[in-house]
mmCIF file of C-alpha atoms and ligand atoms in Angstrom:
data_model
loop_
_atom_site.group_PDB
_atom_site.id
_atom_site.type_symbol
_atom_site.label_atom_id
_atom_site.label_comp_id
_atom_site.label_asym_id
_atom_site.label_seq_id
_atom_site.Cartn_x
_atom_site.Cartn_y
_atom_site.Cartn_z
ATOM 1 C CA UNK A 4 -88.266 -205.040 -120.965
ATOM 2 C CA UNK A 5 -91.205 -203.576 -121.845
ATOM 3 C CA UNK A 6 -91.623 -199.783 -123.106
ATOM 4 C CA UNK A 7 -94.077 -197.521 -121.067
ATOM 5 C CA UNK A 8 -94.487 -194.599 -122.102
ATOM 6 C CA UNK A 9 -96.187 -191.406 -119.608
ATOM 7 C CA UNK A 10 -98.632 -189.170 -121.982
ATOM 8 C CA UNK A 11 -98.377 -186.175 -119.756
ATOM 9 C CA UNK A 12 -96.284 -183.190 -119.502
ATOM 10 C CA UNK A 13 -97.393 -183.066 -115.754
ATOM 11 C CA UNK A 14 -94.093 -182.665 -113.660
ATOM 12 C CA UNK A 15 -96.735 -184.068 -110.406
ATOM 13 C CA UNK A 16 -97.426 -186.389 -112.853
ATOM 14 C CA UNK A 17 -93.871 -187.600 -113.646
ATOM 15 C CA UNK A 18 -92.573 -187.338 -109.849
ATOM 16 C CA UNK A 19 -95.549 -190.545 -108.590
ATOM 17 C CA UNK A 20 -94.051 -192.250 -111.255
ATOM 18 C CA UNK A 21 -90.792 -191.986 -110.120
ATOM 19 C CA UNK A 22 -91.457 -193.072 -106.841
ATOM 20 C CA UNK A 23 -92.834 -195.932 -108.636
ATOM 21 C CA UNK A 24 -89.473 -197.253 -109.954
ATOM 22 C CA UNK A 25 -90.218 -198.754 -113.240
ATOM 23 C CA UNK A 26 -88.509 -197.245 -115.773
ATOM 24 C CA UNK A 27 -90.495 -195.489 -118.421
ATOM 25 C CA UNK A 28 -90.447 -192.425 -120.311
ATOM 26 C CA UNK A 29 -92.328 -189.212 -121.474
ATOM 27 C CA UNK A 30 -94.374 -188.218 -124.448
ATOM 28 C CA UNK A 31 -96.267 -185.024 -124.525
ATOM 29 C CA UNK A 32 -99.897 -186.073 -125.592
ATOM 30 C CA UNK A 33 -100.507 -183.032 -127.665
ATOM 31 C CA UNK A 34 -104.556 -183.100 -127.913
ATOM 32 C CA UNK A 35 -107.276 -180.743 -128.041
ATOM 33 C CA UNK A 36 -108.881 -181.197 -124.438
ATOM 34 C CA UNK A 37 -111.981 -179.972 -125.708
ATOM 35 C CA UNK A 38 -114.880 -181.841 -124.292
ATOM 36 C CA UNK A 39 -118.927 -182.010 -124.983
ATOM 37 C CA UNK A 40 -120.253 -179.880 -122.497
ATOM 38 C CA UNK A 41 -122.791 -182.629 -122.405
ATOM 39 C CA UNK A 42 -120.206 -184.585 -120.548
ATOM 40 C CA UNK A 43 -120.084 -184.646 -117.110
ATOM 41 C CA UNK A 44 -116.930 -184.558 -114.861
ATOM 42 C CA UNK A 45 -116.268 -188.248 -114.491
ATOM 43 C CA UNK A 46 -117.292 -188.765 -118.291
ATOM 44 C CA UNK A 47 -114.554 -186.278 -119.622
ATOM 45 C CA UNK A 48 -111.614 -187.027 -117.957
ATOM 46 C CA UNK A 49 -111.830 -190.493 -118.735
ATOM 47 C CA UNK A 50 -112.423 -189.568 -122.335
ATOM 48 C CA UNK A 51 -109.702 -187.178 -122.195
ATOM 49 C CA UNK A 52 -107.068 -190.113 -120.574
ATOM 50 C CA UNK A 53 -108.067 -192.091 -123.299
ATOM 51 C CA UNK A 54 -107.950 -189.595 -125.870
ATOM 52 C CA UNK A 55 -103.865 -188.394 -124.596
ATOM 53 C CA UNK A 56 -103.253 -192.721 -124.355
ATOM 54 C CA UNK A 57 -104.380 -193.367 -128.071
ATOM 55 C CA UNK A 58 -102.582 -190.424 -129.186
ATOM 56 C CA UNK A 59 -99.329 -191.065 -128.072
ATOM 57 C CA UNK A 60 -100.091 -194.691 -128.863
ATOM 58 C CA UNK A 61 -100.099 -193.735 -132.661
ATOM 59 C CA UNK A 62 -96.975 -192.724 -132.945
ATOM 60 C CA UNK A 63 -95.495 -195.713 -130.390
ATOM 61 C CA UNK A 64 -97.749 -199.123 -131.477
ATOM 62 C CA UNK A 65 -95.436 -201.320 -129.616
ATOM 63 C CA UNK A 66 -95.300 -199.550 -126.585
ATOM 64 C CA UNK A 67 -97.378 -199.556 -123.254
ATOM 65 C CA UNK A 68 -98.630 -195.782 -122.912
ATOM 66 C CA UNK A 69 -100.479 -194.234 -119.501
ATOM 67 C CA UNK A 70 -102.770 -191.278 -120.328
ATOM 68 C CA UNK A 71 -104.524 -189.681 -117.340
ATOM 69 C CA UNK A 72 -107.548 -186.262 -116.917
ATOM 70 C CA UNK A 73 -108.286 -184.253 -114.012
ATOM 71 C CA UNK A 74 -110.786 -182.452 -113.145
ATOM 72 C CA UNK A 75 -112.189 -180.501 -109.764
ATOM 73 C CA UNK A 76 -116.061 -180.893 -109.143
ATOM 74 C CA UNK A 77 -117.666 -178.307 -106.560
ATOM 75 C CA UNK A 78 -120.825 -178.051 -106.708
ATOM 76 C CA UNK A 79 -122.201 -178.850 -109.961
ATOM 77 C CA UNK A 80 -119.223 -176.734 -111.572
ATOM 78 C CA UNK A 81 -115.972 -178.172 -112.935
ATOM 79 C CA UNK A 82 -112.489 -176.296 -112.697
ATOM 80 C CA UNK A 83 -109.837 -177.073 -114.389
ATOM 81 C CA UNK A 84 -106.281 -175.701 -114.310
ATOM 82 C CA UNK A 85 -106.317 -171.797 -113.553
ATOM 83 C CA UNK A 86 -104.917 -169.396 -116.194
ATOM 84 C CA UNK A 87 -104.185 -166.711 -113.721
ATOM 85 C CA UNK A 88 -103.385 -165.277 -110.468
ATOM 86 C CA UNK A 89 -107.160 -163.775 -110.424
ATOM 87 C CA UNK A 90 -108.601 -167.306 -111.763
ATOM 88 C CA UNK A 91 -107.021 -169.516 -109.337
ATOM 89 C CA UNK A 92 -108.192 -166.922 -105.881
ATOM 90 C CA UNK A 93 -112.103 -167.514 -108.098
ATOM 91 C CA UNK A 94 -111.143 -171.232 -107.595
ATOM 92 C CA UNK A 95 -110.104 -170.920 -103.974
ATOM 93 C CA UNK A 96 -113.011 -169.215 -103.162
ATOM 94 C CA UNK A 97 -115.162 -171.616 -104.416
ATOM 95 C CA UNK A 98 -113.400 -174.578 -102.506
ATOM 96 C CA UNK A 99 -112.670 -173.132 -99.287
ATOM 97 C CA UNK A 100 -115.268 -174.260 -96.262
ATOM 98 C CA UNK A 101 -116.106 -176.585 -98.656
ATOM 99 C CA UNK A 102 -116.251 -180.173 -99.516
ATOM 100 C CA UNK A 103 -115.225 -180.979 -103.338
ATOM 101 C CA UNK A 104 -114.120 -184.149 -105.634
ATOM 102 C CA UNK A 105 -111.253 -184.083 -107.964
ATOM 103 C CA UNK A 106 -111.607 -187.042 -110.050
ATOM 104 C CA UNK A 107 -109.279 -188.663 -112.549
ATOM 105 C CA UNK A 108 -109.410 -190.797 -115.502
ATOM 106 C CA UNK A 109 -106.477 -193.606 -116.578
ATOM 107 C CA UNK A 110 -106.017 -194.983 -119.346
ATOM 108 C CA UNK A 111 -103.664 -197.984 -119.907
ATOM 109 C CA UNK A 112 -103.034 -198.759 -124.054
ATOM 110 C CA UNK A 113 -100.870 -202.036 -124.772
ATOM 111 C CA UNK A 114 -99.233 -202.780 -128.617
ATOM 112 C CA UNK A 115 -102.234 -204.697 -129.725
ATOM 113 C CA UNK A 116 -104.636 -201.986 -128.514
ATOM 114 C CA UNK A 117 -105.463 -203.459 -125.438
ATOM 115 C CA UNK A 118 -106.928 -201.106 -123.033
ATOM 116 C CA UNK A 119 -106.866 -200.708 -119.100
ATOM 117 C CA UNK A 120 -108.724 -197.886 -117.403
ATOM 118 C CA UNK A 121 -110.059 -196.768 -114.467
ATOM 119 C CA UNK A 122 -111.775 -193.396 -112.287
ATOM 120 C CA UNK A 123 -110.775 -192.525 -109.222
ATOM 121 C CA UNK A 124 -112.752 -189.721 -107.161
ATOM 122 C CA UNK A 125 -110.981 -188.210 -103.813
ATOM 123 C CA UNK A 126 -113.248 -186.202 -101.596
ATOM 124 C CA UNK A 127 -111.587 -183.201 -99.792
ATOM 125 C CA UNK A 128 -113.605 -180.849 -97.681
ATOM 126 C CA UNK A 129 -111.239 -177.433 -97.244
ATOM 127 C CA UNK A 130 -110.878 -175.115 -93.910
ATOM 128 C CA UNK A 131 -112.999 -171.686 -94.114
ATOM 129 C CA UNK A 132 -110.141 -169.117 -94.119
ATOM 130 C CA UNK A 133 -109.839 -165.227 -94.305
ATOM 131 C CA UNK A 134 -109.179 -163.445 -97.731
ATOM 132 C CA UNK A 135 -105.802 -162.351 -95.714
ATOM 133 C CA UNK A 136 -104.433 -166.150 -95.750
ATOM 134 C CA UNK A 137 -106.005 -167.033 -99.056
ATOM 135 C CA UNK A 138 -103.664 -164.035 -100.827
ATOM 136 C CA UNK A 139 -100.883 -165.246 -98.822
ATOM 137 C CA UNK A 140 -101.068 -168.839 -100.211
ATOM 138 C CA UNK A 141 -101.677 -166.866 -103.521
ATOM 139 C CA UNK A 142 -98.339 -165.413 -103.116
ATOM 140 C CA UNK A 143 -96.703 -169.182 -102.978
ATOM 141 C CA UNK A 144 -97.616 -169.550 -106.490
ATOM 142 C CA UNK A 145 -98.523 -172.851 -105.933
ATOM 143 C CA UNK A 146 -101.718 -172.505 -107.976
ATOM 144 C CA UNK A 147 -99.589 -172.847 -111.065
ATOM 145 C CA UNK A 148 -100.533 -175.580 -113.363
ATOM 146 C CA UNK A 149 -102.574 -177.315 -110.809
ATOM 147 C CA UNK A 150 -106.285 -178.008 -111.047
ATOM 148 C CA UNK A 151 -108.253 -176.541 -108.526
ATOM 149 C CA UNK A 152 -105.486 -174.385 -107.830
ATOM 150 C CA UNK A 153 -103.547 -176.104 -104.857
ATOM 151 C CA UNK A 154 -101.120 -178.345 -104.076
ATOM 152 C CA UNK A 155 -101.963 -181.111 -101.630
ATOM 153 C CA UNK A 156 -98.487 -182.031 -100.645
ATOM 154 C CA UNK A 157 -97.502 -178.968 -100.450
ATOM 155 C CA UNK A 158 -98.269 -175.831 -98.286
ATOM 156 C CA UNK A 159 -101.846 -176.190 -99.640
ATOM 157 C CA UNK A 160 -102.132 -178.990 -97.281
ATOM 158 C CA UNK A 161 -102.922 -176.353 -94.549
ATOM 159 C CA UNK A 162 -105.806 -175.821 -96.326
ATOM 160 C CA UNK A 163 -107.185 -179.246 -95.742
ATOM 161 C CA UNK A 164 -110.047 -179.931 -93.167
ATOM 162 C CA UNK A 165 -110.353 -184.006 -94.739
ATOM 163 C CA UNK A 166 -109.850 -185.991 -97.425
ATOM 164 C CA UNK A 167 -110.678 -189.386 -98.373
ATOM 165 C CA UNK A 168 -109.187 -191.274 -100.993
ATOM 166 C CA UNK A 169 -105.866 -191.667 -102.779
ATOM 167 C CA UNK A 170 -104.114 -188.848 -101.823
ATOM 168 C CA UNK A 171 -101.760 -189.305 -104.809
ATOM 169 C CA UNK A 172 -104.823 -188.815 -107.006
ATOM 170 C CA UNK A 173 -105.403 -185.877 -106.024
ATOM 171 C CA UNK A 174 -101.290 -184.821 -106.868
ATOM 172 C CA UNK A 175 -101.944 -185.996 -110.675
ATOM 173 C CA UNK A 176 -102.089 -190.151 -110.924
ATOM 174 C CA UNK A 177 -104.123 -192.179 -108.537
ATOM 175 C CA UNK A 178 -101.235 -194.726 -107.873
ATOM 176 C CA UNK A 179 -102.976 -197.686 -106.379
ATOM 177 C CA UNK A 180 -105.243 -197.909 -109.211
ATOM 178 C CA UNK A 181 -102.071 -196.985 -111.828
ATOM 179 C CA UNK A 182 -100.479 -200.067 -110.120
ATOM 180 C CA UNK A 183 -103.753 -202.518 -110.570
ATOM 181 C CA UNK A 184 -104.052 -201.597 -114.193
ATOM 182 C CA UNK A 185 -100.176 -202.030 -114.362
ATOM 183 C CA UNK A 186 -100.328 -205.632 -112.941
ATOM 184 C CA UNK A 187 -103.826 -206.844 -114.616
ATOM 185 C CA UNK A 188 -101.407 -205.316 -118.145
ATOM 186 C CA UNK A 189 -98.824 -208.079 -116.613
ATOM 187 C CA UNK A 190 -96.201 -205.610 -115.457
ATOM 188 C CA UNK A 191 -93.631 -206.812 -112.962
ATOM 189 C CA UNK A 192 -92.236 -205.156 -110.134
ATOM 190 C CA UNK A 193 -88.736 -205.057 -108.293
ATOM 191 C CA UNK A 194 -87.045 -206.298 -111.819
ATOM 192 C CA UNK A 195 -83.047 -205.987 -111.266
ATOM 193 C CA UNK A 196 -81.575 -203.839 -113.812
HETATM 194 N N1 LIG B 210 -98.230 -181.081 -107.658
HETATM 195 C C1 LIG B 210 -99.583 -181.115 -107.712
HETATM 196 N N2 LIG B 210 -100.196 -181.042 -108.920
HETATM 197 C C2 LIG B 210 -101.546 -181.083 -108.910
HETATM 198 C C3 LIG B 210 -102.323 -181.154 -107.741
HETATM 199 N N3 LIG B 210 -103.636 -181.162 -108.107
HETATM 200 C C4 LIG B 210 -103.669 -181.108 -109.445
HETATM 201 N N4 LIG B 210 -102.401 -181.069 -109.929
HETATM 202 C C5 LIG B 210 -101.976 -181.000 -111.335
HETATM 203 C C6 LIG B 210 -101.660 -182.377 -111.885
HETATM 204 C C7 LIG B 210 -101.861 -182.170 -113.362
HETATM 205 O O1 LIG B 210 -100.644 -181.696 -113.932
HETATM 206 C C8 LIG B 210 -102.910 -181.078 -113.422
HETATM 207 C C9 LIG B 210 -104.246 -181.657 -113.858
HETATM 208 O O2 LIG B 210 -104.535 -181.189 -115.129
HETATM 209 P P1 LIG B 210 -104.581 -182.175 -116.412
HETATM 210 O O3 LIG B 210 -105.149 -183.496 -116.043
HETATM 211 O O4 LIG B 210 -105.198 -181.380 -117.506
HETATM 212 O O5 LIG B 210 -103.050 -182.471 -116.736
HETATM 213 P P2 LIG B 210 -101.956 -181.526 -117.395
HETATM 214 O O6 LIG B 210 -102.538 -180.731 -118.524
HETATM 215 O O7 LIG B 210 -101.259 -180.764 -116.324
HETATM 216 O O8 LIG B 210 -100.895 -182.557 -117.925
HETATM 217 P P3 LIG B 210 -101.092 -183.677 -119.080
HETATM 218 O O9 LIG B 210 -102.430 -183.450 -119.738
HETATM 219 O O10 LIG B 210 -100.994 -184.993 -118.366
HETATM 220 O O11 LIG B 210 -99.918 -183.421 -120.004
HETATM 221 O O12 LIG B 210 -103.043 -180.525 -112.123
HETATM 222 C C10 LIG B 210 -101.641 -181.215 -106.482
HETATM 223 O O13 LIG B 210 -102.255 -181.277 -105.398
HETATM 224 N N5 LIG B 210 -100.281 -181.205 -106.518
#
């Protein structure tokens, strides 16, 4: 069976690839996210999936190891994950009554160094709402590790007007892609344990 390793501490990250059902574990990718500022949106994540792939690569050649990046785009401006209460209502208030991408880079790195990757942009347009409800979905914490500051399948989904696209790409890990790159890698499915 073959080893696949998740480079992500992302708990949104882990739970799609649960519901995936091939077993695999997880590896903390440990890099410097900085990117050229020079880079656009699209540009870093997928340098940045590649860059948390190859590094957990190193230290497991013979293993099959899924890096992915996220990042918001409103506007001309990326966002990333917020660092605080104050940063993710800045956030907020740049997305609501507005329409916004979150894109996301895989990257798919087999034992000889054989690579798989992909972008995936969702498009999510959010309701207007009063600085009363915005502190109130504040209070639900769910900004917490999450870039842009929501969670779609959570209460955050009251905040959305549309979206099109993967909806799991949005949580973390655009799945139908993950499984593409998965099956052109020559992953099976359904295996009995
Ligand atoms: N549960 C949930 N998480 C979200 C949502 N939108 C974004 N996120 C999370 C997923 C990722 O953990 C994070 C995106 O930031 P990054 O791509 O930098 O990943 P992160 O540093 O969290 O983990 P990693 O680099 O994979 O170890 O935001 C959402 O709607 N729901």
């Amino acid at each position: 069976m073959r080893d696949l390793i998740l480079a992500s501490t992302s708990s949104a990250r882990r739970a799609l690839m649960d519901g995936l059902g091939l077993p695999y574990r997880t590896q903390s990718p440990g890099v410097d996210e900085q990117v050229s500022s020079l880079h656009s949106a699209k540009e870093a994540v997928r340098e940045l999936a590649e860059r948390k792939a190859r590094a957990v690569h190193a230290r497991n050649p013979e293993a099959w190891v899924l890096g992915a990046d996220q990042l918001v785009e409103v506007h001309g401006q990326t966002l990333t994950k917020p660092e605080d209460r104050s940063a993710a209502r800045a956030q907020l208030t740049r997305l609501l009554g507005q329409t916004h991408d979150i894109h996301t880079g895989v990257c798919l790195m087999g034992p000889g160094g054989q690579l798989f990757e992909g972008l995936e942009t969702a498009r999510l347009t959010f309701h207007a709402v009063t600085p009363e409800e915005l502190e109130r979905y504040l209070d639900l914490n769910e900004w917490e590790g999450c870039c842009g500051s929501y969670r779609v399948e959570g209460a955050g989904q009251a905040l959305l007007a549309r979206l099109e696209g993967d909806r799991s790409n949005v949580q973390g890990l655009p799945m139908v892609m993950v499984v593409r790159l998965l099956r052109q890698a020559g992953f099976t499915f359904f295996e009995r344990r």
